[in-house]
PDB file of C-alpha atoms in Angstrom:
ATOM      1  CA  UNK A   1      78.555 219.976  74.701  1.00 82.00           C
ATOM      2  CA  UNK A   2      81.197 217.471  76.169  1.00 84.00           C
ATOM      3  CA  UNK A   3      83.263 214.749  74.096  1.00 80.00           C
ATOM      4  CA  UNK A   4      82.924 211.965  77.026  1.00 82.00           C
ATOM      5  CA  UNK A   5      80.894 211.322  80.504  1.00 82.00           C
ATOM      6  CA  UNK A   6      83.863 212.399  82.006  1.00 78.00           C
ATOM      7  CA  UNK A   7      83.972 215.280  80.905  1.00 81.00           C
ATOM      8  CA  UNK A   8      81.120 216.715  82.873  1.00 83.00           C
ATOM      9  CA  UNK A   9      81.462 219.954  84.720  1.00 84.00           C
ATOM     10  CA  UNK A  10      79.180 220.569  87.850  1.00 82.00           C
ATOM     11  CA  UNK A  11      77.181 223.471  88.313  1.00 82.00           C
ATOM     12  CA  UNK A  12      76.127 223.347  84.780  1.00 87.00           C
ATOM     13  CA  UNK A  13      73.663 221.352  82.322  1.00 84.00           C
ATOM     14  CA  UNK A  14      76.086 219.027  80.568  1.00 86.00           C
ATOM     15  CA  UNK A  15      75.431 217.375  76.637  1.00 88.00           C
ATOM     16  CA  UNK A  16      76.651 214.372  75.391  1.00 86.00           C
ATOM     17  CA  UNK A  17      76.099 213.139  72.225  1.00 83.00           C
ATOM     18  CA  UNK A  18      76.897 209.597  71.560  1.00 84.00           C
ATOM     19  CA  UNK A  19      77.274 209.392  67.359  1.00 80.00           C
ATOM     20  CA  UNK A  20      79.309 211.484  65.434  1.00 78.00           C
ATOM     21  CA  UNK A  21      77.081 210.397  62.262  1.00 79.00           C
ATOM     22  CA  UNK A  22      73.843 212.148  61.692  1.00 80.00           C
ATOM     23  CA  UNK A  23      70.711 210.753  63.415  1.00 78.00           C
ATOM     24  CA  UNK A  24      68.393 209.540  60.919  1.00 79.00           C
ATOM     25  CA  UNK A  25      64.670 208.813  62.240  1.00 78.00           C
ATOM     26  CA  UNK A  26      61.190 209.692  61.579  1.00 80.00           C
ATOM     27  CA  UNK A  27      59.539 212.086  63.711  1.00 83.00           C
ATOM     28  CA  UNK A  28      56.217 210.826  66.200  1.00 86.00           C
ATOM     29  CA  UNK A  29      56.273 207.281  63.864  1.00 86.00           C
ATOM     30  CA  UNK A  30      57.569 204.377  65.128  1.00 84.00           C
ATOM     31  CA  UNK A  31      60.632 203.077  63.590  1.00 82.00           C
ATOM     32  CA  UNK A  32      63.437 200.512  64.219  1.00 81.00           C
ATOM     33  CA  UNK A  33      66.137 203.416  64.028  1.00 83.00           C
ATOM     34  CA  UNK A  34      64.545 205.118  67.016  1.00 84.00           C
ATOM     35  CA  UNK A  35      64.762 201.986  69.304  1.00 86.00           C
ATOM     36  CA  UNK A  36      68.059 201.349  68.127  1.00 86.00           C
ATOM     37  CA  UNK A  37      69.299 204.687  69.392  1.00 87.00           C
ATOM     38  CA  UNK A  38      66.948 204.025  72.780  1.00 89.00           C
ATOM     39  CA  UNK A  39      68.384 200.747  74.017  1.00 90.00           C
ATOM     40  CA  UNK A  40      72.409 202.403  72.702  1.00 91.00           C
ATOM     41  CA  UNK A  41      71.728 205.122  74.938  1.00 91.00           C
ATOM     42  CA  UNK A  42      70.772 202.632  77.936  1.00 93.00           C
ATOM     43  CA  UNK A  43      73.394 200.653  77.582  1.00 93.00           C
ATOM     44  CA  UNK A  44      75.443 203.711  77.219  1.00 93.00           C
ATOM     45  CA  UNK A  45      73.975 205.243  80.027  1.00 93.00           C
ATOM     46  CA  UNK A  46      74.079 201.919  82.434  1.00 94.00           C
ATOM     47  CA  UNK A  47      78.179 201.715  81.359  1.00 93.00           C
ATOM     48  CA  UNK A  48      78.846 205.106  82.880  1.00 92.00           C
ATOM     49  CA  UNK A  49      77.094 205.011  85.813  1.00 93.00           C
ATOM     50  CA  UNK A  50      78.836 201.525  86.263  1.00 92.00           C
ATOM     51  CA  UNK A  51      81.807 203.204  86.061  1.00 91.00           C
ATOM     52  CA  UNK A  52      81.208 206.106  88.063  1.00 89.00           C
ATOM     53  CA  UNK A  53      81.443 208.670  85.513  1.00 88.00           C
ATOM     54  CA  UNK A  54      77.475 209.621  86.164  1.00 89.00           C
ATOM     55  CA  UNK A  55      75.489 209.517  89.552  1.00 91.00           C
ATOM     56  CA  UNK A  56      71.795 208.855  88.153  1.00 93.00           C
ATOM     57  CA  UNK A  57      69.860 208.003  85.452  1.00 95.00           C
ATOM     58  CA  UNK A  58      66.295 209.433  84.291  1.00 96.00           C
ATOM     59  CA  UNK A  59      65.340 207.337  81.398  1.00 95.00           C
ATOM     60  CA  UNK A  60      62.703 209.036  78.663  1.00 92.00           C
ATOM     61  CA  UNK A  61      59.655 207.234  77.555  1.00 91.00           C
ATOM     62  CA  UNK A  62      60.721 204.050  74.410  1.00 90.00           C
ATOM     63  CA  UNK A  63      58.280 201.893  72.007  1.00 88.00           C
ATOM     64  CA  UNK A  64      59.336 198.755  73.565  1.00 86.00           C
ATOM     65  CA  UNK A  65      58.216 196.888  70.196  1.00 84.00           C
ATOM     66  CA  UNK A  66      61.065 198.771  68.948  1.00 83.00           C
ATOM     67  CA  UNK A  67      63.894 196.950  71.090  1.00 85.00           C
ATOM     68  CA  UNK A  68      65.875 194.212  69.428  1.00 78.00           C
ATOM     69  CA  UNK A  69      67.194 192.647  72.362  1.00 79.00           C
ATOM     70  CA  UNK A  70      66.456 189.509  73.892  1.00 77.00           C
ATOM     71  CA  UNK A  71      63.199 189.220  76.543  1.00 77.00           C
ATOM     72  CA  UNK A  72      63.634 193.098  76.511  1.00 84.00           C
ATOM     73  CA  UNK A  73      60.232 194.013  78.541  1.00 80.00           C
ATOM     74  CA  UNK A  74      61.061 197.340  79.469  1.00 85.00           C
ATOM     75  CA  UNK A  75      63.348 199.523  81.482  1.00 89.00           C
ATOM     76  CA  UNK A  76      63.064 198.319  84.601  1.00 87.00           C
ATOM     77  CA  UNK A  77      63.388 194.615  83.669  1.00 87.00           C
ATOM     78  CA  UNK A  78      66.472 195.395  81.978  1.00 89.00           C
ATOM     79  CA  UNK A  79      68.320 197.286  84.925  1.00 91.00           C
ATOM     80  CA  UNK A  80      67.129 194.600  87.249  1.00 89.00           C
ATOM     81  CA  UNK A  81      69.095 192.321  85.224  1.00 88.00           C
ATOM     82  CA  UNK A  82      71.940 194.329  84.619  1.00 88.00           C
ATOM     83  CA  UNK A  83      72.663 195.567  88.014  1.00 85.00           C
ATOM     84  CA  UNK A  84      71.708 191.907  89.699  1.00 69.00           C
ATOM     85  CA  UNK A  85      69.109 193.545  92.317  1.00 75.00           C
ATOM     86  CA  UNK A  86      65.571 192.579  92.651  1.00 79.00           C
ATOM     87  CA  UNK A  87      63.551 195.647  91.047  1.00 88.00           C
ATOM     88  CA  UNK A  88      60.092 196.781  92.352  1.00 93.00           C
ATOM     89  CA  UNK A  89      58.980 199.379  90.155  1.00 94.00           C
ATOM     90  CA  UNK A  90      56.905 202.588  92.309  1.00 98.00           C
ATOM     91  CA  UNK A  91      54.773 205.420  90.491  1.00 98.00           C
ATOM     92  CA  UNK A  92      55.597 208.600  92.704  1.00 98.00           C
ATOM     93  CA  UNK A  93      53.548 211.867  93.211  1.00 97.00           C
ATOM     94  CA  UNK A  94      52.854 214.394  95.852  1.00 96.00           C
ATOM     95  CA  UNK A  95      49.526 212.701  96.340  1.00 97.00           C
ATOM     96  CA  UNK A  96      50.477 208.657  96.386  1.00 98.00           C
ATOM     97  CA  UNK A  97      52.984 206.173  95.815  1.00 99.00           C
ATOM     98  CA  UNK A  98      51.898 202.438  94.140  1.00 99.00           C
ATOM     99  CA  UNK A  99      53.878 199.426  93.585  1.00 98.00           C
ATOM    100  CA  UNK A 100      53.221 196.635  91.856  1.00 98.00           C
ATOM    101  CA  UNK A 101      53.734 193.035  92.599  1.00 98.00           C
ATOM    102  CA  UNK A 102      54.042 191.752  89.040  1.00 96.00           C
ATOM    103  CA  UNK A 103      54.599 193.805  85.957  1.00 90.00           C
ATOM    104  CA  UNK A 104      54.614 194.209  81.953  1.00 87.00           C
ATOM    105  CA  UNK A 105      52.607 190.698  81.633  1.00 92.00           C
ATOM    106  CA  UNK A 106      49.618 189.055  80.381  1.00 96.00           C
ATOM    107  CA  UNK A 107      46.506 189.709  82.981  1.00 97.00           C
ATOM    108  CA  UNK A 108      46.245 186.003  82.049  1.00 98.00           C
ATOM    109  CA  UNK A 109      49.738 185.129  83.469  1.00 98.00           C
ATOM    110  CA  UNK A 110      49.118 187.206  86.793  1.00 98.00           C
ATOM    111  CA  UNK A 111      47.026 184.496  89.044  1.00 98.00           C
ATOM    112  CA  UNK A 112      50.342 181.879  88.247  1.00 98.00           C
ATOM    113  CA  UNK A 113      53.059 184.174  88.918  1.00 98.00           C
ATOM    114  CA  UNK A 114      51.836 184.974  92.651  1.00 98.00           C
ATOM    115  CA  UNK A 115      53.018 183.398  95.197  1.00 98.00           C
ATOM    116  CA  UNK A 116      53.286 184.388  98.851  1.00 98.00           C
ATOM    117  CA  UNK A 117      57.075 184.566  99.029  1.00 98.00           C
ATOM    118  CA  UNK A 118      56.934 187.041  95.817  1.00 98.00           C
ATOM    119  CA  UNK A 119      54.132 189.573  97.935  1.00 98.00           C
ATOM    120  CA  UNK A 120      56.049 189.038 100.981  1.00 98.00           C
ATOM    121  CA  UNK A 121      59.499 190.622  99.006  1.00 97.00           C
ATOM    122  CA  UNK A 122      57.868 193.162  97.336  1.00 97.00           C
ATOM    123  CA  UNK A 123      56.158 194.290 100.533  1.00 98.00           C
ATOM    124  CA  UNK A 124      59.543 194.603 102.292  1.00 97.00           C
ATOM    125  CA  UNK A 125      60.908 196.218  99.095  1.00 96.00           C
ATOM    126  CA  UNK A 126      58.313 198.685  99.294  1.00 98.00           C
ATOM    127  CA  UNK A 127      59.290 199.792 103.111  1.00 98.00           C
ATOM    128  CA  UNK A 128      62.745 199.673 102.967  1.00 95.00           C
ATOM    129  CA  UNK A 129      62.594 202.229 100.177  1.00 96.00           C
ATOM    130  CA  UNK A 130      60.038 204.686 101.958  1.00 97.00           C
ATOM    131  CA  UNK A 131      62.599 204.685 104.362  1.00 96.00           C
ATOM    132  CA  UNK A 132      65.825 204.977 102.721  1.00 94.00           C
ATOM    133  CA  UNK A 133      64.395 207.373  99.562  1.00 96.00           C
ATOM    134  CA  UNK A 134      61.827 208.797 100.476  1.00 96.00           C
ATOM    135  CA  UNK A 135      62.397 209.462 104.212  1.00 95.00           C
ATOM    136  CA  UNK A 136      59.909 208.033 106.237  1.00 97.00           C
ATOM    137  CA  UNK A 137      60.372 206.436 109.582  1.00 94.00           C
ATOM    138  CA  UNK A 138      57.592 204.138 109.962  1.00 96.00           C
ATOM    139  CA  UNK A 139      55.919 203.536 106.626  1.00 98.00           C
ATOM    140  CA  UNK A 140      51.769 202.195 105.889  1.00 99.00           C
ATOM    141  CA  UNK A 141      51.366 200.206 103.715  1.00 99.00           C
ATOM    142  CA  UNK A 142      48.289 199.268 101.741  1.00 99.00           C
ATOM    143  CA  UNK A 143      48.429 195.487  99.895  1.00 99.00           C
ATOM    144  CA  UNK A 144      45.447 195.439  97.383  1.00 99.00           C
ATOM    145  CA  UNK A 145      43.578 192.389  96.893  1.00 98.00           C
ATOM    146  CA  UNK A 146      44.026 190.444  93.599  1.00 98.00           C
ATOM    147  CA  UNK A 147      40.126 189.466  93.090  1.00 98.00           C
ATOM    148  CA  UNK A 148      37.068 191.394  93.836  1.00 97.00           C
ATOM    149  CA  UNK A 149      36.220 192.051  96.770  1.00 97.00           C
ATOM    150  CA  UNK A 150      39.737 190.554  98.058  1.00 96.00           C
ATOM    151  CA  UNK A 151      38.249 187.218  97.060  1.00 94.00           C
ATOM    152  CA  UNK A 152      35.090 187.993  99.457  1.00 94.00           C
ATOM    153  CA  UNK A 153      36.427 185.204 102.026  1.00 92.00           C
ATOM    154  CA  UNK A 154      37.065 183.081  98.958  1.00 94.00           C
ATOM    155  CA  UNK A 155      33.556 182.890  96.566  1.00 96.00           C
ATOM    156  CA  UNK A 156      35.567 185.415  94.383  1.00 96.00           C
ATOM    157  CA  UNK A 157      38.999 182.926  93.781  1.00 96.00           C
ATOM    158  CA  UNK A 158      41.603 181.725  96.451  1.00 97.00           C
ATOM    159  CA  UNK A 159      44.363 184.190  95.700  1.00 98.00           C
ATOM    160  CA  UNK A 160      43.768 186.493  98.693  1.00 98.00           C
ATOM    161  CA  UNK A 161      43.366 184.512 101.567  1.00 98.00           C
ATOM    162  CA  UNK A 162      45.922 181.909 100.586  1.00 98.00           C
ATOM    163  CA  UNK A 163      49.024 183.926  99.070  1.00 99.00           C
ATOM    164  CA  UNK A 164      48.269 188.077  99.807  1.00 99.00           C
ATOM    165  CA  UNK A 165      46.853 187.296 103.497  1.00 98.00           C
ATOM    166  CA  UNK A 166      49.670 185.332 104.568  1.00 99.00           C
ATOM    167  CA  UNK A 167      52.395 187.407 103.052  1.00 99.00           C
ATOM    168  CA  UNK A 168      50.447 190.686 104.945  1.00 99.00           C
ATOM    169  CA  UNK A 169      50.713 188.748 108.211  1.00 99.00           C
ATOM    170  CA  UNK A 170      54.132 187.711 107.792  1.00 98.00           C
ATOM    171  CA  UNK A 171      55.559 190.869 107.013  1.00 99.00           C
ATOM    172  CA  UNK A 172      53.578 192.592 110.245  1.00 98.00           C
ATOM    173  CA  UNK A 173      55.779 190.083 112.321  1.00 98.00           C
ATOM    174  CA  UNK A 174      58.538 191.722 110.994  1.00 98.00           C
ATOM    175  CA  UNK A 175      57.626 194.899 112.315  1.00 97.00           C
ATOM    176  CA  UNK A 176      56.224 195.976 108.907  1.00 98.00           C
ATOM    177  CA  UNK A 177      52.977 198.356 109.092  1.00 98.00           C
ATOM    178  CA  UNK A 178      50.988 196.371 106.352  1.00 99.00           C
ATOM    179  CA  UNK A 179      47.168 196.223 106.049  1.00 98.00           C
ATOM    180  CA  UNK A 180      45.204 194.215 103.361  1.00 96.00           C
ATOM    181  CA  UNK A 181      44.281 192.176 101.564  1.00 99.00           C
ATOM    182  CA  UNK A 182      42.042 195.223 100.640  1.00 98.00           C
ATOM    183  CA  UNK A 183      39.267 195.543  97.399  1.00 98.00           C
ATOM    184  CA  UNK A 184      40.859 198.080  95.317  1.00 98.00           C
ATOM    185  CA  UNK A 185      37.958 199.619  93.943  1.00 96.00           C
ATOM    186  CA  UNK A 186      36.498 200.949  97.714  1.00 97.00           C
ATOM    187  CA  UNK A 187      39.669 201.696  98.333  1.00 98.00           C
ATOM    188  CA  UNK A 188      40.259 204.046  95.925  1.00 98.00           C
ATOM    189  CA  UNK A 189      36.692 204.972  95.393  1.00 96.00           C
ATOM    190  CA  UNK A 190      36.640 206.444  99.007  1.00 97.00           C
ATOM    191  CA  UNK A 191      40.181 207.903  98.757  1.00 97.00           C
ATOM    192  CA  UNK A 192      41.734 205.741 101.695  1.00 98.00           C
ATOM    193  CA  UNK A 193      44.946 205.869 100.044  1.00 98.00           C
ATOM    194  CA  UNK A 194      45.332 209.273 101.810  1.00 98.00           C
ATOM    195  CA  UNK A 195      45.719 207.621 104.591  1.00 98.00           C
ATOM    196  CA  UNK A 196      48.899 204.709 103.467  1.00 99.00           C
ATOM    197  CA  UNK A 197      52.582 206.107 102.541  1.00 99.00           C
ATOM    198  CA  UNK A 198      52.512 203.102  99.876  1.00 99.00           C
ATOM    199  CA  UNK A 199      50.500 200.952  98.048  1.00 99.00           C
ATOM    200  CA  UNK A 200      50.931 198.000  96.674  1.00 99.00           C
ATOM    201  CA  UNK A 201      49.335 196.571  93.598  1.00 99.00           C
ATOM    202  CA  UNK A 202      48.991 193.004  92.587  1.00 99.00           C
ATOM    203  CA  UNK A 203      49.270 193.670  88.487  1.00 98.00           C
ATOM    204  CA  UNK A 204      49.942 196.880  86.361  1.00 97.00           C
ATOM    205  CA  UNK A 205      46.491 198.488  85.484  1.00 98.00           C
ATOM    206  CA  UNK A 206      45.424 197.716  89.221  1.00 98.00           C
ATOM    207  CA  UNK A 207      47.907 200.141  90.223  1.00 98.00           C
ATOM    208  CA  UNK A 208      48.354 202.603  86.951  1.00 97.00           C
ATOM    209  CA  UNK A 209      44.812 203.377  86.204  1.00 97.00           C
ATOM    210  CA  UNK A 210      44.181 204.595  89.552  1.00 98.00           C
ATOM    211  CA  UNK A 211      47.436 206.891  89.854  1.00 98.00           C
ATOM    212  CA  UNK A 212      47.069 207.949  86.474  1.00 96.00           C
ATOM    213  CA  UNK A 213      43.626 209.278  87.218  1.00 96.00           C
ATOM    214  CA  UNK A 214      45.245 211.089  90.259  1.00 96.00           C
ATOM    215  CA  UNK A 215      48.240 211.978  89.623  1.00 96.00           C
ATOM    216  CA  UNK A 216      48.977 211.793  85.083  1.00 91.00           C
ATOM    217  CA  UNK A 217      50.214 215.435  84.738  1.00 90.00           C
ATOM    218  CA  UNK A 218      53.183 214.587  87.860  1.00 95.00           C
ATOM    219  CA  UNK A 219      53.815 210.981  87.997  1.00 96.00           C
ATOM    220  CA  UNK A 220      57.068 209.705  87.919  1.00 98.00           C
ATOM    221  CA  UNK A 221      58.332 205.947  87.367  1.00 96.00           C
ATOM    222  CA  UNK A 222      60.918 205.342  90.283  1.00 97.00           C
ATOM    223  CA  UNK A 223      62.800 201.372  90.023  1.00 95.00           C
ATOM    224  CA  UNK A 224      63.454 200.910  93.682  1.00 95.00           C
ATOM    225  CA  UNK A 225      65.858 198.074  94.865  1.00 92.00           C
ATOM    226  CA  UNK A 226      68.323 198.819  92.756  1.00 92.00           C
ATOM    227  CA  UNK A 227      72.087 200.253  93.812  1.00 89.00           C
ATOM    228  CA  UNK A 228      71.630 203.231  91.231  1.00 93.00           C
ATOM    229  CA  UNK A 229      69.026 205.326  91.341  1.00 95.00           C
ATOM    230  CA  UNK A 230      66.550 205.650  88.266  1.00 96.00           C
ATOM    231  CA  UNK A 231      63.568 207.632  87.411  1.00 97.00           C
ATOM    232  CA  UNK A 232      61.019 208.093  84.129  1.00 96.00           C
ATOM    233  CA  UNK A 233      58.435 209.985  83.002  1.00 95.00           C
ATOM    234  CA  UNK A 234      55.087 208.285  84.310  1.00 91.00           C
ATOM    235  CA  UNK A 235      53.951 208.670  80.449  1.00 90.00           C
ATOM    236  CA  UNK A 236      54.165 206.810  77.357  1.00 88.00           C
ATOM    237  CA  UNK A 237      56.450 208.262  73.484  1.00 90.00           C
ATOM    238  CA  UNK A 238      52.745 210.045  73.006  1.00 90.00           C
ATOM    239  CA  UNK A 239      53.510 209.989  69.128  1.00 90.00           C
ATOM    240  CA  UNK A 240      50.796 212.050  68.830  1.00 90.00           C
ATOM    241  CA  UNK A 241      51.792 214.820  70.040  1.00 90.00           C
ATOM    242  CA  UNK A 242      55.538 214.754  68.973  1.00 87.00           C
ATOM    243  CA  UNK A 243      56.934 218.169  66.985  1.00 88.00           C
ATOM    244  CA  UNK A 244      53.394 219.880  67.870  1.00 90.00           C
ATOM    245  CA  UNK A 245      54.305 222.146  71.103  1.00 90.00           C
ATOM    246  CA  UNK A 246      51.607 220.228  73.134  1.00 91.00           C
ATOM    247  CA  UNK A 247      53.414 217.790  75.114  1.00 89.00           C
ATOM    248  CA  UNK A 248      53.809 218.474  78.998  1.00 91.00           C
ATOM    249  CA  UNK A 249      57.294 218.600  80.348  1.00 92.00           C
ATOM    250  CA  UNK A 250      55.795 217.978  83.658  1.00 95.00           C
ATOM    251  CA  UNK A 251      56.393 214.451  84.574  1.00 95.00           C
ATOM    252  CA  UNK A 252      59.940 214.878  83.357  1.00 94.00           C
ATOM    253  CA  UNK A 253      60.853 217.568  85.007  1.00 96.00           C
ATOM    254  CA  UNK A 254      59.256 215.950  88.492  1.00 97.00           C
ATOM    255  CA  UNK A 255      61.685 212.932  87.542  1.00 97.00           C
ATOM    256  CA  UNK A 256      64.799 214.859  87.689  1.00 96.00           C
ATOM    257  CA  UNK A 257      63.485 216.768  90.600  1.00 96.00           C
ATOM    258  CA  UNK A 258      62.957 213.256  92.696  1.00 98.00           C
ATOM    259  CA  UNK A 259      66.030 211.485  91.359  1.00 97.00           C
ATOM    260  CA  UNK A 260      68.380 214.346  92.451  1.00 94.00           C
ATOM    261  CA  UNK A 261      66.306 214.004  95.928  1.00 96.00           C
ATOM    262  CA  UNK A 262      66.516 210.167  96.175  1.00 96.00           C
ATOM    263  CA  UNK A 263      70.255 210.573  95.490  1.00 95.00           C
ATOM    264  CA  UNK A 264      70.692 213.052  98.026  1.00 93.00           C
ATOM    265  CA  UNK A 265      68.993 211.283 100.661  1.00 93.00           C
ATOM    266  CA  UNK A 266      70.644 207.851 100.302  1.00 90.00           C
ATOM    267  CA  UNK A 267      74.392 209.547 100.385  1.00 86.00           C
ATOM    268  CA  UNK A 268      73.411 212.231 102.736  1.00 81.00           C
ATOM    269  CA  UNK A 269      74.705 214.988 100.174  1.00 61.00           C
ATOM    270  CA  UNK A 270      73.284 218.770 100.550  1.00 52.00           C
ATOM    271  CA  UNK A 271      70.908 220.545  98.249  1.00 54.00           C
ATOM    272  CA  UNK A 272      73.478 222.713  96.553  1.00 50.00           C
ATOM    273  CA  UNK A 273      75.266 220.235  94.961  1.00 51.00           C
ATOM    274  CA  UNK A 274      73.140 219.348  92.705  1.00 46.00           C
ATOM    275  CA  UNK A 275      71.578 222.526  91.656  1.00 46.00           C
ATOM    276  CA  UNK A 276      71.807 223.466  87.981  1.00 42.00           C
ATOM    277  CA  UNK A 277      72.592 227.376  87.858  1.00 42.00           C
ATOM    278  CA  UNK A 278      73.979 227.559  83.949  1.00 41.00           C
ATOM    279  CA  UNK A 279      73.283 225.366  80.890  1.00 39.00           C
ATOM    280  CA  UNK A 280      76.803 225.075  78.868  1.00 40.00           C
ATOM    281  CA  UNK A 281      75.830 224.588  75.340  1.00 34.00           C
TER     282      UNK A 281
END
């Protein structure tokens, strides 16, 4: 147990504690206590790795309804905003990698918010970080259509052909190896995404349902774009399950396992130095 971030020894599995006072909440129930001690701990946790007194951050699953803070929309939102980057969030597993375009709002709001400059970004967001995390020279990447069918030529809405095909086009004369629009539901249905290093998805449930179905048990939330590097489990608080033994420590652990890689592979740092031999109580 350490006093301060500081503090920290290497080599061993440090604890901080951030309240001397007892922590008072109610276990798997929502309650305004718990998000208080969520967003204290990000802002906490944001302050030292400002200051260099921490090298990552893994974040654990919070009831956003539970954050008193202003447009608080989740993590990513608020790091973004914090750290003055331009945030694409990217669900990681052994078997794919999906990015979305737009994020934690209405399916109502998603047709407005597009516009080809905004594809265009987040394609190039998506490469450079398959390059720089993950390690991959010359990235694919798969842009999914917004309507069905990708608009079917444009009977099915004008989205496709007049925001996602031009931003596709553009970013392939930037040397960019980007295919689409493509229909999601083909795509997915006949596994193509084997064949892409990324994917990128026009709204949330586009993108989650389908690497949820693949990959729930391992799938970690990675915020690319930003300076620090950031992970999450790819899972909600599951109240449900809380204080019953039942809840897989799977995505987690796969979140520390790919931060510590990200981290090594942007500062060029070898594997030993960030492998966790003791646990100092």
């Amino acid at each position: 147990m350490i006093s301060e971030e500081a503090g920290a020894k290497e080599g061993v599995l440090n604890v901080f504690s951030m309240w001397n006072d007892p922590v008072s909440f109610n276990l798997g129930k929502n309650s305004p206590s718990g998000g208080k001690y969520a967003l204290e701990s990000l802002q906490r946790a944001s302050k030292a790795i400002e200051e260099g007194s921490i090298d990552l951050m893994i974040t654990a699953p919070l009831n956003k309804n539970n954050i008193e803070y202003r447009g608080f929309n989740g993590h990513t939102g608020f790091l973004a905003e914090r750290f003055g980057k331009e945030a694409i969030m990217i669900m990681v597993s052994e078997e794919i990698k999906v990015a979305l375009v737009t994020g934690h709002i209405p399916i109502s709001e998603v047709s407005q918010s597009l516009t080809a400059d905004l594809v265009l970004g987040k394609i190039k967001a998506l490469h450079q970080s398959l390059i720089g995390d993950f390690g991959i020279e010359d990235p694919s990447i798969a842009v999914l259509g917004l309507n069905p069918h990708a608009g079917d030529e444009g009977l099915i809405g004008k989205e496709d052909i007049e925001i996602i095909a031009p931003a596709v086009s553009h970013a392939r004369e930037q040397e960019i190896s980007a295919s689409g629009p493509i229909s999601a539901d083909g795509f997915f249905g006949s596994k193509s995404y084997k064949h892409y290093d990324g994917i990128l998805a026009m709204y949330h449930d586009q993108g989650l349902l389908p690497f949820k179905s693949i990959s729930f048990d391992t799938g970690v939330n990675f915020t690319a774009g930003l300076s620090i590097v950031r992970t999450s489990p790819g899972h909600g608080v599951a109240y449900d399950l809380a204080g019953q033994g039942r809840a897989s420590t799977t995505s987690f652990e796969e979140s520390v396992r790919l931060a510590c890689d990200i981290y090594r592979r942007r500062f060029n740092l070898a594997e030993e130095q960030y492998f966790i031999d003791d646990v100092e109580a």
